[in-house]
Tab-separated table of C-alpha atoms in Angstrom:
chain	number	residue	atom	x	y	z
A	1	UNK	CA	15.137	-22.322	-10.437
A	2	UNK	CA	12.834	-24.011	-13.035
A	3	UNK	CA	15.419	-26.681	-13.089
A	4	UNK	CA	15.121	-27.100	-9.293
A	5	UNK	CA	11.327	-27.273	-9.486
A	6	UNK	CA	11.554	-29.998	-12.154
A	7	UNK	CA	13.901	-31.933	-10.107
A	8	UNK	CA	11.570	-31.606	-7.049
A	9	UNK	CA	8.630	-32.768	-9.221
A	10	UNK	CA	10.643	-35.892	-9.931
A	11	UNK	CA	10.877	-36.558	-6.207
A	12	UNK	CA	14.446	-35.422	-5.794
A	13	UNK	CA	15.610	-33.468	-2.799
A	14	UNK	CA	18.170	-30.758	-2.194
A	15	UNK	CA	21.711	-32.082	-1.959
A	16	UNK	CA	23.404	-31.515	1.400
A	17	UNK	CA	25.842	-28.956	0.043
A	18	UNK	CA	22.938	-27.018	-1.624
A	19	UNK	CA	20.782	-27.068	1.393
A	20	UNK	CA	23.525	-25.731	3.717
A	21	UNK	CA	24.557	-22.932	1.149
A	22	UNK	CA	20.878	-21.876	0.655
A	23	UNK	CA	20.155	-21.793	4.386
A	24	UNK	CA	23.281	-19.873	5.184
A	25	UNK	CA	22.864	-17.186	2.438
A	26	UNK	CA	18.824	-16.932	3.401
A	27	UNK	CA	19.753	-16.405	7.140
A	28	UNK	CA	21.833	-13.466	6.030
A	29	UNK	CA	19.182	-12.095	3.853
A	30	UNK	CA	16.428	-12.468	6.468
A	31	UNK	CA	18.591	-10.735	9.123
A	32	UNK	CA	18.811	-7.756	6.912
A	33	UNK	CA	15.102	-7.290	6.893
A	34	UNK	CA	13.066	-5.474	9.629
A	35	UNK	CA	10.428	-7.620	11.511
A	36	UNK	CA	7.719	-6.064	9.335
A	37	UNK	CA	7.990	-5.679	5.471
A	38	UNK	CA	6.045	-3.428	3.201
A	39	UNK	CA	5.074	-4.989	-0.091
A	40	UNK	CA	3.183	-2.925	-2.681
A	41	UNK	CA	1.606	-4.422	-5.887
A	42	UNK	CA	3.134	-2.840	-9.271
A	43	UNK	CA	0.692	-1.346	-11.599
A	44	UNK	CA	-1.191	-4.158	-13.331
A	45	UNK	CA	0.555	-6.717	-11.054
A	46	UNK	CA	-0.583	-8.393	-7.785
A	47	UNK	CA	0.644	-9.697	-4.448
A	48	UNK	CA	-0.357	-13.154	-3.771
A	49	UNK	CA	-0.691	-14.347	-0.252
A	50	UNK	CA	-0.178	-18.068	0.530
A	51	UNK	CA	-1.316	-19.621	4.045
A	52	UNK	CA	-0.001	-22.771	5.831
A	53	UNK	CA	1.595	-25.406	3.552
A	54	UNK	CA	2.615	-27.843	6.159
A	55	UNK	CA	5.180	-29.675	4.016
A	56	UNK	CA	2.768	-30.385	1.281
A	57	UNK	CA	4.789	-29.524	-1.676
A	58	UNK	CA	2.207	-30.269	-4.308
A	59	UNK	CA	0.213	-27.313	-3.201
A	60	UNK	CA	3.011	-24.999	-3.433
A	61	UNK	CA	4.082	-26.136	-7.016
A	62	UNK	CA	0.448	-25.750	-8.017
A	63	UNK	CA	0.367	-22.252	-6.857
A	64	UNK	CA	3.606	-21.287	-8.589
A	65	UNK	CA	2.306	-22.926	-11.933
A	66	UNK	CA	-0.979	-21.129	-11.747
A	67	UNK	CA	0.146	-17.795	-10.614
A	68	UNK	CA	3.724	-17.661	-12.101
A	69	UNK	CA	7.149	-17.488	-10.661
A	70	UNK	CA	7.912	-14.521	-8.496
A	71	UNK	CA	8.576	-11.276	-10.384
A	72	UNK	CA	7.792	-7.655	-10.298
A	73	UNK	CA	4.358	-8.491	-11.558
A	74	UNK	CA	3.647	-11.410	-9.149
A	75	UNK	CA	4.999	-10.787	-5.680
A	76	UNK	CA	4.398	-13.472	-2.947
A	77	UNK	CA	3.903	-13.401	0.820
A	78	UNK	CA	4.026	-16.790	2.416
A	79	UNK	CA	2.409	-16.581	5.668
A	80	UNK	CA	4.189	-19.090	7.967
A	81	UNK	CA	3.891	-22.764	8.816
A	82	UNK	CA	5.979	-23.992	5.823
A	83	UNK	CA	6.901	-27.239	7.563
A	84	UNK	CA	5.699	-30.107	9.888
A	85	UNK	CA	3.027	-32.682	9.328
A	86	UNK	CA	3.556	-32.991	5.616
A	87	UNK	CA	6.453	-34.992	4.182
A	88	UNK	CA	8.164	-32.267	2.177
A	89	UNK	CA	8.939	-29.306	4.765
A	90	UNK	CA	12.732	-29.546	3.673
A	91	UNK	CA	11.946	-29.037	0.106
A	92	UNK	CA	9.289	-26.191	0.649
A	93	UNK	CA	11.555	-24.121	3.080
A	94	UNK	CA	14.569	-24.600	0.810
A	95	UNK	CA	12.834	-23.690	-2.279
A	96	UNK	CA	11.225	-20.596	-0.806
A	97	UNK	CA	14.566	-19.452	0.449
A	98	UNK	CA	16.118	-19.946	-2.947
A	99	UNK	CA	13.262	-17.993	-4.332
A	100	UNK	CA	13.861	-15.353	-1.818
A	101	UNK	CA	17.602	-15.068	-2.701
A	102	UNK	CA	16.808	-14.961	-6.374
A	103	UNK	CA	14.019	-12.295	-6.168
A	104	UNK	CA	14.341	-10.637	-2.575
A	105	UNK	CA	11.777	-7.921	-3.244
A	106	UNK	CA	9.245	-10.237	-4.614
A	107	UNK	CA	9.427	-13.051	-2.184
A	108	UNK	CA	8.431	-12.398	1.676
A	109	UNK	CA	8.095	-15.035	4.223
A	110	UNK	CA	6.534	-14.565	7.614
A	111	UNK	CA	7.138	-16.673	10.640
A	112	UNK	CA	4.589	-19.004	11.858
A	113	UNK	CA	4.343	-21.076	15.119
A	114	UNK	CA	5.717	-24.043	13.230
A	115	UNK	CA	8.924	-22.146	12.585
A	116	UNK	CA	9.948	-22.889	16.067
A	117	UNK	CA	12.352	-25.732	17.402
A	118	UNK	CA	10.365	-27.151	19.975
A	119	UNK	CA	7.340	-27.542	17.756
A	120	UNK	CA	9.551	-29.139	14.992
A	121	UNK	CA	10.898	-31.590	17.410
A	122	UNK	CA	7.315	-32.851	18.145
A	123	UNK	CA	5.521	-32.404	14.873
A	124	UNK	CA	7.540	-34.093	12.372
A	125	UNK	CA	10.108	-31.736	10.746
A	126	UNK	CA	13.105	-32.839	12.900
A	127	UNK	CA	12.633	-36.334	11.850
A	128	UNK	CA	12.326	-35.289	8.261
A	129	UNK	CA	15.587	-33.255	8.386
A	130	UNK	CA	17.276	-36.283	10.039
A	131	UNK	CA	16.049	-38.634	7.362
A	132	UNK	CA	17.206	-36.274	4.581
A	133	UNK	CA	20.362	-34.636	6.044
A	134	UNK	CA	21.532	-34.468	9.505
A	135	UNK	CA	21.158	-32.648	12.846
A	136	UNK	CA	23.388	-29.702	11.636
A	137	UNK	CA	21.101	-28.861	8.896
A	138	UNK	CA	18.094	-28.881	11.255
A	139	UNK	CA	19.974	-26.418	13.425
A	140	UNK	CA	20.595	-24.323	10.280
A	141	UNK	CA	16.915	-24.389	9.427
A	142	UNK	CA	16.290	-23.119	13.106
A	143	UNK	CA	18.752	-20.251	12.687
A	144	UNK	CA	17.076	-19.287	9.460
A	145	UNK	CA	13.620	-19.550	10.920
A	146	UNK	CA	14.691	-17.395	13.979
A	147	UNK	CA	15.138	-14.379	11.618
A	148	UNK	CA	12.005	-14.737	9.714
A	149	UNK	CA	10.226	-11.401	9.983
A	150	UNK	CA	6.734	-11.414	11.685
A	151	UNK	CA	4.425	-9.744	9.195
A	152	UNK	CA	3.784	-7.670	6.074
A	153	UNK	CA	1.825	-4.658	5.312
A	154	UNK	CA	0.444	-5.137	1.673
A	155	UNK	CA	-0.711	-2.251	-0.489
A	156	UNK	CA	-0.663	0.093	2.613
A	157	UNK	CA	-3.834	-1.383	3.664
A	158	UNK	CA	-3.720	-4.946	4.535
A	159	UNK	CA	-1.875	-6.598	7.646
A	160	UNK	CA	-0.506	-10.137	7.071
A	161	UNK	CA	0.304	-12.023	10.130
A	162	UNK	CA	0.468	-15.754	10.803
A	163	UNK	CA	-1.745	-15.636	14.201
A	164	UNK	CA	-2.887	-12.324	15.061
A	165	UNK	CA	-2.240	-8.660	16.093
A	166	UNK	CA	-1.018	-7.688	19.474
A	167	UNK	CA	-3.935	-7.018	21.652
A	168	UNK	CA	-2.407	-4.090	23.747
A	169	UNK	CA	-4.782	-1.194	23.182
A	170	UNK	CA	-1.934	1.109	21.791
A	171	UNK	CA	-0.280	-1.461	19.551
A	172	UNK	CA	1.246	-0.122	16.400
A	173	UNK	CA	2.805	-1.813	13.350
A	174	UNK	CA	5.906	0.358	13.923
A	175	UNK	CA	6.386	-1.338	17.308
A	176	UNK	CA	6.002	-4.852	15.892
A	177	UNK	CA	8.635	-3.593	12.975
A	178	UNK	CA	11.155	-2.932	15.870
A	179	UNK	CA	10.730	-6.273	17.683
A	180	UNK	CA	14.063	-8.244	17.945
A	181	UNK	CA	14.623	-11.472	16.031
A	182	UNK	CA	17.260	-14.002	15.941
A	183	UNK	CA	20.635	-13.428	17.639
A	184	UNK	CA	19.090	-9.956	18.454
A	185	UNK	CA	16.581	-11.625	20.880
A	186	UNK	CA	19.268	-12.603	23.401
A	187	UNK	CA	20.893	-8.946	23.534
A	188	UNK	CA	18.227	-6.484	22.846
A	189	UNK	CA	15.777	-5.774	25.656
A	190	UNK	CA	12.120	-5.383	24.829
A	191	UNK	CA	10.062	-2.962	27.060
A	192	UNK	CA	7.445	-5.005	29.403
A	193	UNK	CA	4.737	-3.973	27.299
A	194	UNK	CA	5.875	-5.926	24.311
A	195	UNK	CA	7.123	-8.981	25.952
A	196	UNK	CA	4.288	-11.166	25.125
A	197	UNK	CA	3.700	-9.885	21.670
A	198	UNK	CA	5.662	-12.610	19.826
A	199	UNK	CA	3.223	-15.288	20.988
A	200	UNK	CA	0.099	-13.310	19.868
A	201	UNK	CA	1.726	-12.769	16.460
A	202	UNK	CA	2.240	-16.379	15.791
A	203	UNK	CA	-0.219	-18.275	18.103
A	204	UNK	CA	-3.429	-16.221	18.455
A	205	UNK	CA	-6.797	-16.852	16.896
A	206	UNK	CA	-9.892	-14.655	16.439
A	207	UNK	CA	-12.999	-15.667	18.154
A	208	UNK	CA	-15.796	-15.064	15.433
A	209	UNK	CA	-18.565	-14.551	17.866
A	210	UNK	CA	-16.902	-13.221	20.914
A	211	UNK	CA	-19.255	-11.783	23.772
A	212	UNK	CA	-16.177	-10.652	25.643
A	213	UNK	CA	-14.065	-7.403	25.259
A	214	UNK	CA	-10.407	-7.639	24.371
A	215	UNK	CA	-8.949	-11.145	24.686
A	216	UNK	CA	-9.054	-14.292	26.725
A	217	UNK	CA	-6.268	-17.057	27.069
A	218	UNK	CA	-6.158	-19.614	24.243
A	219	UNK	CA	-6.873	-23.345	24.372
A	220	UNK	CA	-3.510	-23.683	22.404
A	221	UNK	CA	-1.769	-22.835	25.628
A	222	UNK	CA	-0.030	-19.847	23.856
A	223	UNK	CA	-1.417	-16.630	22.331
A	224	UNK	CA	-4.989	-15.645	22.922
A	225	UNK	CA	-8.372	-15.634	21.301
A	226	UNK	CA	-9.282	-12.029	20.366
A	227	UNK	CA	-12.541	-10.318	19.751
A	228	UNK	CA	-13.905	-7.983	17.207
A	229	UNK	CA	-12.873	-5.085	19.107
A	230	UNK	CA	-9.348	-5.695	19.076
A	231	UNK	CA	-9.415	-6.190	15.259
A	232	UNK	CA	-11.264	-2.881	14.863
A	233	UNK	CA	-9.003	-0.820	17.147
A	234	UNK	CA	-5.697	-2.260	15.656
A	235	UNK	CA	-6.834	-1.470	11.908
A	236	UNK	CA	-8.082	2.030	12.977
A	237	UNK	CA	-5.012	2.845	15.126
A	238	UNK	CA	-2.673	1.753	12.110
A	239	UNK	CA	-4.863	3.145	9.256
A	240	UNK	CA	-5.368	-0.390	7.763
A	241	UNK	CA	-8.562	-2.096	6.397
A	242	UNK	CA	-8.034	-5.761	6.630
A	243	UNK	CA	-5.984	-8.524	8.604
A	244	UNK	CA	-5.181	-11.698	6.796
A	245	UNK	CA	-3.953	-14.460	9.117
A	246	UNK	CA	-3.406	-18.284	8.738
A	247	UNK	CA	-2.945	-20.652	11.508
A	248	UNK	CA	-6.280	-22.672	11.240
A	249	UNK	CA	-7.495	-25.104	8.866
A	250	UNK	CA	-10.763	-23.793	7.230
A	251	UNK	CA	-13.013	-25.964	5.025
A	252	UNK	CA	-13.093	-23.659	2.088
A	253	UNK	CA	-9.356	-22.684	2.339
A	254	UNK	CA	-10.469	-19.049	3.407
A	255	UNK	CA	-13.050	-17.635	5.888
A	256	UNK	CA	-13.822	-14.151	7.119
A	257	UNK	CA	-14.991	-12.937	10.577
A	258	UNK	CA	-15.290	-9.675	12.610
A	259	UNK	CA	-17.440	-8.010	10.101
A	260	UNK	CA	-15.225	-9.057	7.046
A	261	UNK	CA	-12.108	-7.256	8.604
A	262	UNK	CA	-10.337	-10.520	9.306
A	263	UNK	CA	-9.545	-13.371	6.853
A	264	UNK	CA	-8.243	-16.731	7.970
A	265	UNK	CA	-6.190	-18.254	5.007
A	266	UNK	CA	-5.243	-22.100	4.706
A	267	UNK	CA	-3.317	-23.319	1.631
A	268	UNK	CA	-2.647	-26.990	2.368
A	269	UNK	CA	-5.480	-28.674	0.520
A	270	UNK	CA	-6.695	-32.109	1.884
A	271	UNK	CA	-4.678	-31.423	4.958
A	272	UNK	CA	-2.397	-34.268	5.970
A	273	UNK	CA	-3.800	-36.304	3.205
A	274	UNK	CA	-7.119	-37.031	5.258
A	275	UNK	CA	-8.860	-33.641	5.451
A	276	UNK	CA	-11.515	-32.714	3.051
A	277	UNK	CA	-10.711	-28.996	3.102
A	278	UNK	CA	-9.814	-26.945	0.135
A	279	UNK	CA	-6.530	-24.914	-0.209
A	280	UNK	CA	-6.890	-21.148	-1.069
A	281	UNK	CA	-4.644	-18.182	-1.780
A	282	UNK	CA	-5.602	-14.404	-1.901
A	283	UNK	CA	-4.510	-12.104	-4.584
A	284	UNK	CA	-4.345	-8.422	-3.580
């Protein structure tokens, strides 16, 4: 893996054969996981949460250099939106899949709204795949993305999700854990109550100063804006303390709302090469 990283630093890309082999193996690996992973730091160790990277490989390589490669002492949760907009989505997704295969209990990847085919077609990742590989590889990325879990519970107290929690009053982590993914989605029926949860998990945003109760439709056209009462209810119901989510570029790389119970984490610094934002990670 160190050799792979050195090669990427020199501007090389994964070969077609390696890319296909990694994606095929990673898809199988993700399919073996449930829709929520449980991650605990080892004594003296940490769990590092990384927010949106959006194809900015230099940010990922900086994090790995500063915090170290995945190990029992340094576990990682990557919170979605690996690709699109930046120029190195293929390298990021393939490197993280390779790290997952090498250290499956030390690397966890949540699905974001940019791990969706129709978004990738319009936001740059499909074009990147076609420039570096071919349409078959793009389809293999999509098959892999379809099996990504939705969330992690870290240290039995922190809910890590790309967008937001389900807004249903009785929503539990266990119900998220059993949501179908990948090929299951076509053959496993979901009860009516949970039908819209996927969009909330990957698309929703917190409203920092909501005067409403519950949630309202989002300007994004998918997911919702949710209020402080939703955060408090979900955390209390599931005996958790904090929600870490990503999905929004914030100036300092991390911001809190809802009384310090919700963190928004974004790791792509100087977003798209023109932003003035910092990138951040959280160590738990």
